[in-house]
Amino acid sequence: MKFRKSVLTVCINAAMASAIIAPTTLLAQDDSPVLEEIIVTAQQREQSLADVPISVAVIDGDLLKEQAIEKMADLQFSVPNFTMAESGIGTNVFIRGIGSGNNQGFEQSVGVYVDGIHHGRAQQARAPFFDLQRVEVLRGPQSILFGKNSIAGALNMTTARPTNEFEGEVALSHGFTYGDTEASVVLSGPVNDRFRYRIAGRYHELDGYVENLTLNRTEPAQNDYTLRTTFEFDFTDTMMGTLKIESSKFDVVGRNMEITGELPAAVGPFAGLTYSQILTGVFGQDVSVLNNTLDGKRHANGDFSNNDQFEAVLILDWDMENHSLRSTTGISNFEYNDNCDCDFTGANIFTLPLQEQYDQISQEIRLTSNLDGPINYIVGGFYQDSEHKFHDAIQVPSSSILVPLLNLSSPGLGDLFSNTAGPRDALVNSSIASAFGQVDWDISDTMTLQLGGRLTHETKNGTKNLTITSIDGSPLSPAQAIVADFYALVFDIGASNALNIIDPTISDRLGTHPIKGRISDTTFTPDIKLYWDVSDDTMLYVSAVQGSKSGGFDFRANNKGASATSEDAFEFDSEKATSFEFGGKMSLLDGAAELNFAAYYTKYKDLQVSIFDGTLGFNVGNAAKADVKGLELDGRWQATNNLTLTGSLAFTDFEFKDYTNGRCNFGQAPNGPQAADGFCDYSGQTNQLASDYQGTFSAHHNKELSGGMELDTTFSVFFTDKYHASASLDPALIQPAYQTLNLRVGLSNPTNGWDVAILGENLTDKDVILFGGDAPLSGSTFGAIAKYNFVNQGRRVAVQFTKKF
C-alpha cells in the first residue's frame, strides 16, 4: 500500500469528526473506571499528557521492565514511527522516516536526552535502559526546548529519583532461549529530613542468537553493567540540589548479521561463480562461507564492540514566589573500541578497527514561570563545549586473499598490499551557545497562543588525515611506498602519501589529505502553536515549527567524490525543516478512555545523507528536498477496573523531492542529472526504514486471587508495512510487512512485594531484516554481488522475578 494524500485526508477528517462528536455521543456509565493520568516533561515542566500540544508516545518505567524493553532498539516495537537499526559501522535512529546515516561526523537527527543532558553520538543509543521513570518519544522538530539538532524528534528519558521513604528492589530474569541473564538492585530512601539517595546497579549478559559457523560460537554475545548513584539535598525549603553520577559499560562480541542474495559474476575471471564460490573454491577459504540464506547462521572471523560511558549531572532547583529556576550542569565522556570484520564474511579479506572518543561539558540555565496567570513562559540559556576524536584503519594482513587476488591481476601487486593499512584520523572541536524562550498567552479562557524561538551560534573546527602505512601504523618502507597509489586504484582512497606515479591524476581525481575546515553558523528556529480547549475533555492544536541540524565534517569519506576539492567534500551543510501539525487530545467515557491524534506535513531542505562509494567508504551529501506527511493515532481505554486496552497507529508518506546524488546498487545503471558522476536519481522515492504504516495493540488484565495474590496478563502486537532495509533502496533488501506477538503472564503478591512472570517475545518467531546493504568489495572487486542483512532476535521465552522491600 502506498499512502498518499487521499488516505491522509480521510484519516484527518475521521479524527476531526471524532473530536466533534465524541463528547456528545460517547456516554459513560456512572460506575465507569477512570484512566490514570500520564505526566510528562515534554515542555520542560511537569504537565499532563492531555495538555501538551505535541505528538508524544510515553512508556513508563514499570512497562519497560515488564516488557523487557532493555535498550532503544527494543523501543521501536512499542512506538510506531520510531525506528533504530545498527549497521556494521554505525547506528541509525529514525522518527517519521528521518534519521542520520552511517557517518560518525553526523549530528543525530533524533535528539537523545537523559535527565536534560544531550547524548549526541550515534553509538550512545546502544546503551541499555535501566531504572528509568519514563521514556518520552517526541515526534517532529523539537528545536526550542531541546536544541537545534532535534530536527526529527527527541527521546526525553528521565531516570528514577530518590524517594522520601525507604524502598528497595531486587530483580532477576533469565531467558531460556538465548541464555540471557539480568540482575539488578535498587536502594532508595532518606538519610535525614534533607538528604535522600538512590543507588541502582544492573548486570546483564547474553549468549547470542546467531550461530557463527566459522568460529563455532553464538553471537552477538553481550556483557554490560550500569552503576548509578543519585543524591538529593534540600539546602533550604526552596532550594534543592540533585547530583547524579553514572558509569556504564556495554560490550558485544560478534554481530547479528547474515549474508544472502548472491548472484554469480557476469564477466571477468570469476564469471559464473557466486561470491561464496569464489572465496571458497578459488581462494580456499572456510566452507562456512557457503552459507548464504537467512537461517540463523553466519560466517565471520570475529567482531567486537567495547563501549564505556561516564556521566555526572548536577541540577540545582530554586522555587521562588512566581517562578522556578533550574541550573543543569553535565559532564559526559563516551568512548568505544570496535573491530569490524567489515567484509562481512568468514573469508580473510580485511578488517576495520574503529575508535571514537567524545568529551562534553554543558550548562543550561532555565527560568520557568508558574501556570497561574494569563502569560506564562520559559526562558533560558545554554552552552556546550565538546571534543570529538575518531580513528579507523582498513587493514590488509599478509593472510588476506586480496594478496593472491591482486597478484593474479599483476604479479607482485598483492605483495605490496601485504601487511598494510589505511589509518584515518579525525578531530572536531565544537562550541554551542544559545538562548531560548517560549511564551504561553491565554488569549481567552479556552484558547492559548504559544510562541517560541531559539537563537544558536555554533563553531566547529575539524581536521582529517588518511595515510597508507604498515599494518602496525609505522611508515611504509621505501620498497612499499608505491602501494599508496595502488590503494587509490583498487579502493578509491586518496591518501596523503599518494605518489601519483602509477596514475598522475590520483590526487586530482580523488583529492588529497590532510584536510581542515571551520564552520561558524548562527541559526534562529521559531515555533508557533495555537491550542483550543473545545471542552473540558477535548483540546485541539495547530503548530508551525522550524528545525535545524548543524552541518559538519565528513569523517568516513575516502575521496572527494563528486566535489570539486577535498575541502568542499570534507564540509557538509546544515539541514533545515519546516513542519506543520494539527492534533488533538480527547478524554472519552467520563475519563475511562482517551484518544490522541496528530496530522503533520514536514518539508526538509538540504537533507544530510550518507552515500556508500561502492568500495569501502561513505561520502556525505545533501539531498536537496524531502517531504514527509502522515497521521498518528493512539488511545487507551480502561474497559473495566481490571482490563486496559491500548493501541497506536501511524501512517507515513515520505518522498524525496529532489535527490539526484543517490548511491546506485551494484549493477544498477546510473540515471538522472548526475548520472555522469555515477549517481542514481531517487527523486520521488521513499526513504530507508520508512514504513507506510505501523501500529501496536495491547491488552492488560489484572485479576485478584485468594490470599492477596494477583494474576497479571499482558498481550501485545506490533505490526508494520514493508520497508527498505538499505540506504540505496535496493529492491533485494525490502523487508516485507510483518507482525510480532508478545505475551506476559505474572503472579504477584503486592502485600509481600514479590512478582514472578513468564515472558514470551516474538512468539511467531518472525525473521526480520533490520538493516542491509551490498557486502563490501563483493561487487566492486570480485564482480559477484552479495548482500548483508542485520537480523532481529527470534522467539524468546524468559522468566522474571522481582522482590520489593
Tab-separated table of C-alpha atoms in Angstrom, residues 62-335:
chain	number	residue	atom	x	y	z
A	62	ASP	CA	7.179	-0.347	35.027
A	63	LEU	CA	6.225	-1.201	31.451
A	64	LEU	CA	9.859	-1.010	30.363
A	65	LYS	CA	10.729	-3.669	32.950
A	66	GLU	CA	7.701	-5.863	32.423
A	67	GLN	CA	8.073	-5.975	28.642
A	68	ALA	CA	11.879	-6.362	28.813
A	69	ILE	CA	12.482	-3.176	26.814
A	70	GLU	CA	16.164	-3.160	27.648
A	71	LYS	CA	17.528	-0.727	25.065
A	72	MET	CA	16.482	1.759	22.433
A	73	ALA	CA	16.362	-0.884	19.706
A	74	ASP	CA	13.582	-2.666	21.640
A	75	LEU	CA	11.553	0.526	21.864
A	76	GLN	CA	10.726	0.500	18.149
A	77	PHE	CA	8.351	-2.457	18.630
A	78	SER	CA	6.254	-0.394	21.059
A	79	VAL	CA	6.281	3.048	19.395
A	80	PRO	CA	5.140	3.491	15.774
A	81	ASN	CA	7.175	5.879	13.629
A	82	PHE	CA	10.285	5.256	15.721
A	83	THR	CA	12.999	3.019	14.285
A	84	MET	CA	16.524	2.095	15.315
A	85	ALA	CA	18.945	-0.196	13.494
A	86	GLU	CA	22.628	-0.966	13.938
A	87	SER	CA	24.875	-1.343	10.911
A	88	GLY	CA	28.445	-2.531	10.539
A	89	ILE	CA	29.945	0.849	11.382
A	90	GLY	CA	27.061	2.955	12.651
A	91	THR	CA	23.768	3.330	14.471
A	92	ASN	CA	20.634	4.657	12.798
A	93	VAL	CA	17.782	6.269	14.757
A	94	PHE	CA	14.724	7.471	12.807
A	95	ILE	CA	11.463	9.258	13.659
A	96	ARG	CA	8.859	9.788	10.940
A	97	GLY	CA	11.301	8.398	8.372
A	98	ILE	CA	14.079	10.901	9.169
A	99	GLY	CA	17.431	9.899	10.659
A	100	SER	CA	21.182	10.192	10.231
A	101	GLY	CA	23.157	7.696	8.170
A	102	ASN	CA	26.486	5.894	8.502
A	103	ASN	CA	28.982	8.589	9.355
A	104	GLN	CA	30.452	9.367	12.761
A	105	GLY	CA	30.680	13.025	11.737
A	106	PHE	CA	26.897	13.407	11.727
A	107	GLU	CA	24.951	15.063	14.481
A	108	GLN	CA	21.915	12.907	15.179
A	109	SER	CA	18.526	13.844	13.715
A	110	VAL	CA	16.784	12.372	16.762
A	111	GLY	CA	17.994	14.135	19.893
A	112	VAL	CA	18.531	11.815	22.857
A	113	TYR	CA	18.351	13.433	26.297
A	114	VAL	CA	18.790	11.775	29.674
A	115	ASP	CA	17.876	14.000	32.627
A	116	GLY	CA	18.381	17.019	30.391
A	117	ILE	CA	21.831	16.009	29.082
A	118	HIS	CA	22.247	15.554	25.351
A	119	HIS	CA	23.710	12.252	24.132
A	120	GLY	CA	24.968	13.394	20.750
A	121	ARG	CA	26.908	10.426	19.374
A	122	ALA	CA	25.058	7.731	17.477
A	123	GLN	CA	26.580	4.770	19.300
A	124	GLN	CA	25.396	6.090	22.660
A	125	ALA	CA	21.944	4.966	21.507
A	126	ARG	CA	23.112	1.364	22.015
A	127	ALA	CA	23.414	1.874	25.779
A	128	PRO	CA	20.938	-0.213	27.804
A	129	PHE	CA	17.967	1.262	29.646
A	130	PHE	CA	17.948	0.984	33.422
A	131	ASP	CA	15.869	2.284	36.340
A	132	LEU	CA	14.009	4.830	34.254
A	133	GLN	CA	10.952	6.696	35.450
A	134	ARG	CA	9.725	7.052	31.860
A	135	VAL	CA	10.723	7.444	28.212
A	136	GLU	CA	9.000	10.085	26.100
A	137	VAL	CA	9.222	9.918	22.297
A	138	LEU	CA	8.523	13.402	20.931
A	139	ARG	CA	7.776	13.364	17.198
A	140	GLY	CA	8.625	16.260	14.907
A	141	PRO	CA	11.207	19.077	15.295
A	142	GLN	CA	11.898	19.908	18.951
A	143	SER	CA	14.332	22.761	18.462
A	144	ILE	CA	13.131	25.297	21.041
A	145	LEU	CA	13.448	23.488	24.361
A	146	PHE	CA	15.643	20.557	23.326
A	147	GLY	CA	18.173	22.129	20.952
A	148	LYS	CA	18.853	22.718	17.294
A	149	ASN	CA	19.783	19.141	16.338
A	150	SER	CA	16.473	17.503	17.308
A	151	ILE	CA	15.159	18.010	13.790
A	152	ALA	CA	13.222	14.722	13.513
A	153	GLY	CA	12.196	14.452	17.156
A	154	ALA	CA	13.581	13.726	20.580
A	155	LEU	CA	13.800	10.973	23.173
A	156	ASN	CA	13.371	12.509	26.602
A	157	MET	CA	14.404	9.994	29.265
A	158	THR	CA	14.032	10.550	32.979
A	159	THR	CA	15.788	8.334	35.493
A	160	ALA	CA	14.083	7.330	38.734
A	161	ARG	CA	14.544	9.761	41.624
A	162	PRO	CA	15.351	9.208	45.317
A	163	THR	CA	12.305	8.555	47.493
A	164	ASN	CA	11.169	10.075	50.792
A	165	GLU	CA	10.568	6.612	52.268
A	166	PHE	CA	12.987	3.699	52.150
A	167	GLU	CA	12.361	1.229	49.364
A	168	GLY	CA	14.414	-1.457	47.742
A	169	GLU	CA	14.096	-3.857	44.847
A	170	VAL	CA	15.915	-6.921	43.606
A	171	ALA	CA	15.072	-8.120	40.099
A	172	LEU	CA	16.273	-11.220	38.267
A	173	SER	CA	15.432	-12.511	34.826
A	174	HIS	CA	16.649	-15.381	32.704
A	175	GLY	CA	15.970	-16.111	29.065
A	176	PHE	CA	15.865	-19.811	28.299
A	177	THR	CA	16.180	-19.396	24.534
A	178	TYR	CA	19.415	-17.425	24.225
A	179	GLY	CA	20.968	-17.757	27.651
A	180	ASP	CA	20.458	-14.148	28.681
A	181	THR	CA	20.557	-13.235	32.363
A	182	GLU	CA	19.914	-9.911	34.050
A	183	ALA	CA	20.212	-8.914	37.704
A	184	SER	CA	19.542	-5.507	39.227
A	185	VAL	CA	19.389	-3.932	42.680
A	186	VAL	CA	17.849	-0.598	43.697
A	187	LEU	CA	18.051	1.028	47.130
A	188	SER	CA	16.375	4.375	47.765
A	189	GLY	CA	15.389	6.451	50.753
A	190	PRO	CA	16.234	9.277	53.166
A	191	VAL	CA	19.373	9.771	55.216
A	192	ASN	CA	17.662	12.532	57.175
A	193	ASP	CA	14.955	15.133	56.629
A	194	ARG	CA	17.039	16.935	53.985
A	195	PHE	CA	19.174	14.263	52.329
A	196	ARG	CA	17.941	11.417	50.100
A	197	TYR	CA	19.726	8.847	47.960
A	198	ARG	CA	19.125	6.275	45.251
A	199	ILE	CA	21.690	3.618	44.368
A	200	ALA	CA	20.993	1.375	41.373
A	201	GLY	CA	23.094	-1.313	39.739
A	202	ARG	CA	22.465	-3.664	36.818
A	203	TYR	CA	24.353	-6.550	35.214
A	204	HIS	CA	23.317	-8.307	32.014
A	205	GLU	CA	24.767	-10.977	29.747
A	206	LEU	CA	23.561	-12.696	26.582
A	207	ASP	CA	24.998	-15.743	24.798
A	208	GLY	CA	23.638	-14.674	21.386
A	209	TYR	CA	21.082	-15.860	18.863
A	210	VAL	CA	23.042	-16.254	15.598
A	211	GLU	CA	25.427	-19.193	15.125
A	212	ASN	CA	28.844	-18.244	13.751
A	213	LEU	CA	29.845	-21.280	11.679
A	214	THR	CA	33.402	-20.039	11.158
A	215	LEU	CA	34.238	-19.607	14.835
A	216	ASN	CA	31.766	-22.166	16.246
A	217	ARG	CA	30.066	-19.783	18.672
A	218	THR	CA	26.788	-17.885	19.083
A	219	GLU	CA	26.656	-14.133	18.510
A	220	PRO	CA	26.184	-11.346	19.393
A	221	ALA	CA	27.339	-12.172	22.918
A	222	GLN	CA	26.689	-9.218	25.222
A	223	ASN	CA	28.026	-8.227	28.604
A	224	ASP	CA	27.066	-4.928	30.210
A	225	TYR	CA	26.679	-3.206	33.541
A	226	THR	CA	25.408	0.120	34.840
A	227	LEU	CA	26.018	1.721	38.230
A	228	ARG	CA	24.162	4.912	39.111
A	229	THR	CA	24.044	6.947	42.297
A	230	THR	CA	21.663	9.868	42.725
A	231	PHE	CA	21.616	12.202	45.714
A	232	GLU	CA	19.114	14.935	46.582
A	233	PHE	CA	19.793	17.576	49.211
A	234	ASP	CA	17.432	20.294	50.402
A	235	PHE	CA	19.704	23.279	51.044
A	236	THR	CA	16.694	25.307	52.159
A	237	ASP	CA	12.928	24.945	51.984
A	238	THR	CA	13.066	26.471	48.481
A	239	MET	CA	16.364	25.194	47.079
A	240	MET	CA	17.265	21.592	46.213
A	241	GLY	CA	20.345	20.075	44.631
A	242	THR	CA	20.492	16.783	42.724
A	243	LEU	CA	23.743	15.032	41.863
A	244	LYS	CA	23.747	12.009	39.571
A	245	ILE	CA	26.899	10.029	38.840
A	246	GLU	CA	26.697	7.126	36.413
A	247	SER	CA	29.185	4.708	34.930
A	248	SER	CA	28.276	2.076	32.379
A	249	LYS	CA	29.976	-0.405	30.110
A	250	PHE	CA	28.361	-2.382	27.327
A	251	ASP	CA	30.406	-4.849	25.301
A	252	VAL	CA	29.401	-7.046	22.382
A	253	VAL	CA	31.276	-9.901	20.716
A	254	GLY	CA	30.077	-10.772	17.208
A	255	ARG	CA	27.155	-9.489	15.160
A	256	ASN	CA	23.579	-10.374	14.255
A	257	MET	CA	24.396	-10.303	10.532
A	258	GLU	CA	23.949	-12.829	7.718
A	259	ILE	CA	24.850	-12.944	4.006
A	260	THR	CA	22.167	-13.533	1.359
A	261	GLY	CA	21.278	-12.517	-2.194
A	262	GLU	CA	24.288	-13.872	-4.023
A	263	LEU	CA	24.374	-13.520	-7.817
A	264	PRO	CA	27.151	-15.035	-9.969
A	265	ALA	CA	29.695	-12.796	-11.640
A	266	ALA	CA	28.600	-11.955	-15.184
A	267	VAL	CA	32.039	-11.135	-16.583
A	268	GLY	CA	35.679	-11.283	-15.616
A	269	PRO	CA	37.892	-14.063	-14.319
A	270	PHE	CA	35.185	-15.349	-11.943
A	271	ALA	CA	32.284	-15.348	-14.420
A	272	GLY	CA	29.606	-17.840	-13.445
A	273	LEU	CA	30.737	-18.112	-9.814
A	274	THR	CA	28.957	-16.658	-6.806
A	275	TYR	CA	30.827	-14.670	-4.187
A	276	SER	CA	30.965	-17.582	-1.749
A	277	GLN	CA	32.140	-19.949	-4.502
A	278	ILE	CA	34.947	-17.561	-5.401
A	279	LEU	CA	36.036	-17.236	-1.782
A	280	THR	CA	35.973	-20.974	-1.035
A	281	GLY	CA	36.672	-22.631	-4.390
A	282	VAL	CA	39.239	-20.226	-5.778
A	283	PHE	CA	40.893	-18.909	-2.620
A	284	GLY	CA	40.375	-21.863	-0.282
A	285	GLN	CA	38.517	-20.047	2.468
A	286	ASP	CA	36.486	-21.785	5.164
A	287	VAL	CA	33.490	-23.729	3.812
A	288	SER	CA	31.244	-21.865	6.267
A	289	VAL	CA	31.293	-19.020	3.731
A	290	LEU	CA	28.978	-21.091	1.516
A	291	ASN	CA	26.083	-20.380	3.906
A	292	ASN	CA	24.064	-17.679	2.159
A	293	THR	CA	20.489	-17.939	3.465
A	294	LEU	CA	18.639	-16.351	6.384
A	295	ASP	CA	18.717	-19.335	8.714
A	296	GLY	CA	20.146	-18.029	11.986
A	297	LYS	CA	23.697	-18.861	10.891
A	298	ARG	CA	26.520	-16.630	9.715
A	299	HIS	CA	30.222	-16.714	8.924
A	300	ALA	CA	32.789	-14.190	10.167
A	301	ASN	CA	36.301	-14.018	11.589
A	302	GLY	CA	35.419	-12.033	14.666
A	303	ASP	CA	33.898	-8.662	15.587
A	304	PHE	CA	33.670	-6.844	18.885
A	305	SER	CA	32.492	-3.538	20.322
A	306	ASN	CA	33.632	-2.304	23.741
A	307	ASN	CA	31.832	0.810	24.978
A	308	ASP	CA	32.425	2.901	28.102
A	309	GLN	CA	30.328	5.812	29.299
A	310	PHE	CA	30.582	8.146	32.284
A	311	GLU	CA	28.268	10.988	33.188
A	312	ALA	CA	27.928	13.403	36.077
A	313	VAL	CA	24.958	15.766	36.328
A	314	LEU	CA	24.369	18.499	38.890
A	315	ILE	CA	20.890	20.045	38.991
A	316	LEU	CA	20.050	22.999	41.242
A	317	ASP	CA	16.378	23.942	41.642
A	318	TRP	CA	15.128	27.156	43.240
A	319	ASP	CA	11.415	27.614	43.960
A	320	MET	CA	10.570	31.311	44.015
A	321	GLU	CA	7.270	33.018	44.623
A	322	ASN	CA	6.138	33.072	40.994
A	323	HIS	CA	8.971	31.259	39.236
A	324	SER	CA	11.312	28.334	39.400
A	325	LEU	CA	14.948	28.485	38.339
A	326	ARG	CA	16.914	25.418	37.282
A	327	SER	CA	20.630	25.052	36.607
A	328	THR	CA	21.771	21.860	34.874
A	329	THR	CA	25.476	21.104	34.599
A	330	GLY	CA	26.617	17.989	32.787
A	331	ILE	CA	29.935	16.268	32.138
A	332	SER	CA	29.862	13.327	29.723
A	333	ASN	CA	32.570	11.033	28.438
A	334	PHE	CA	31.900	8.312	25.887
A	335	GLU	CA	34.336	6.093	24.022
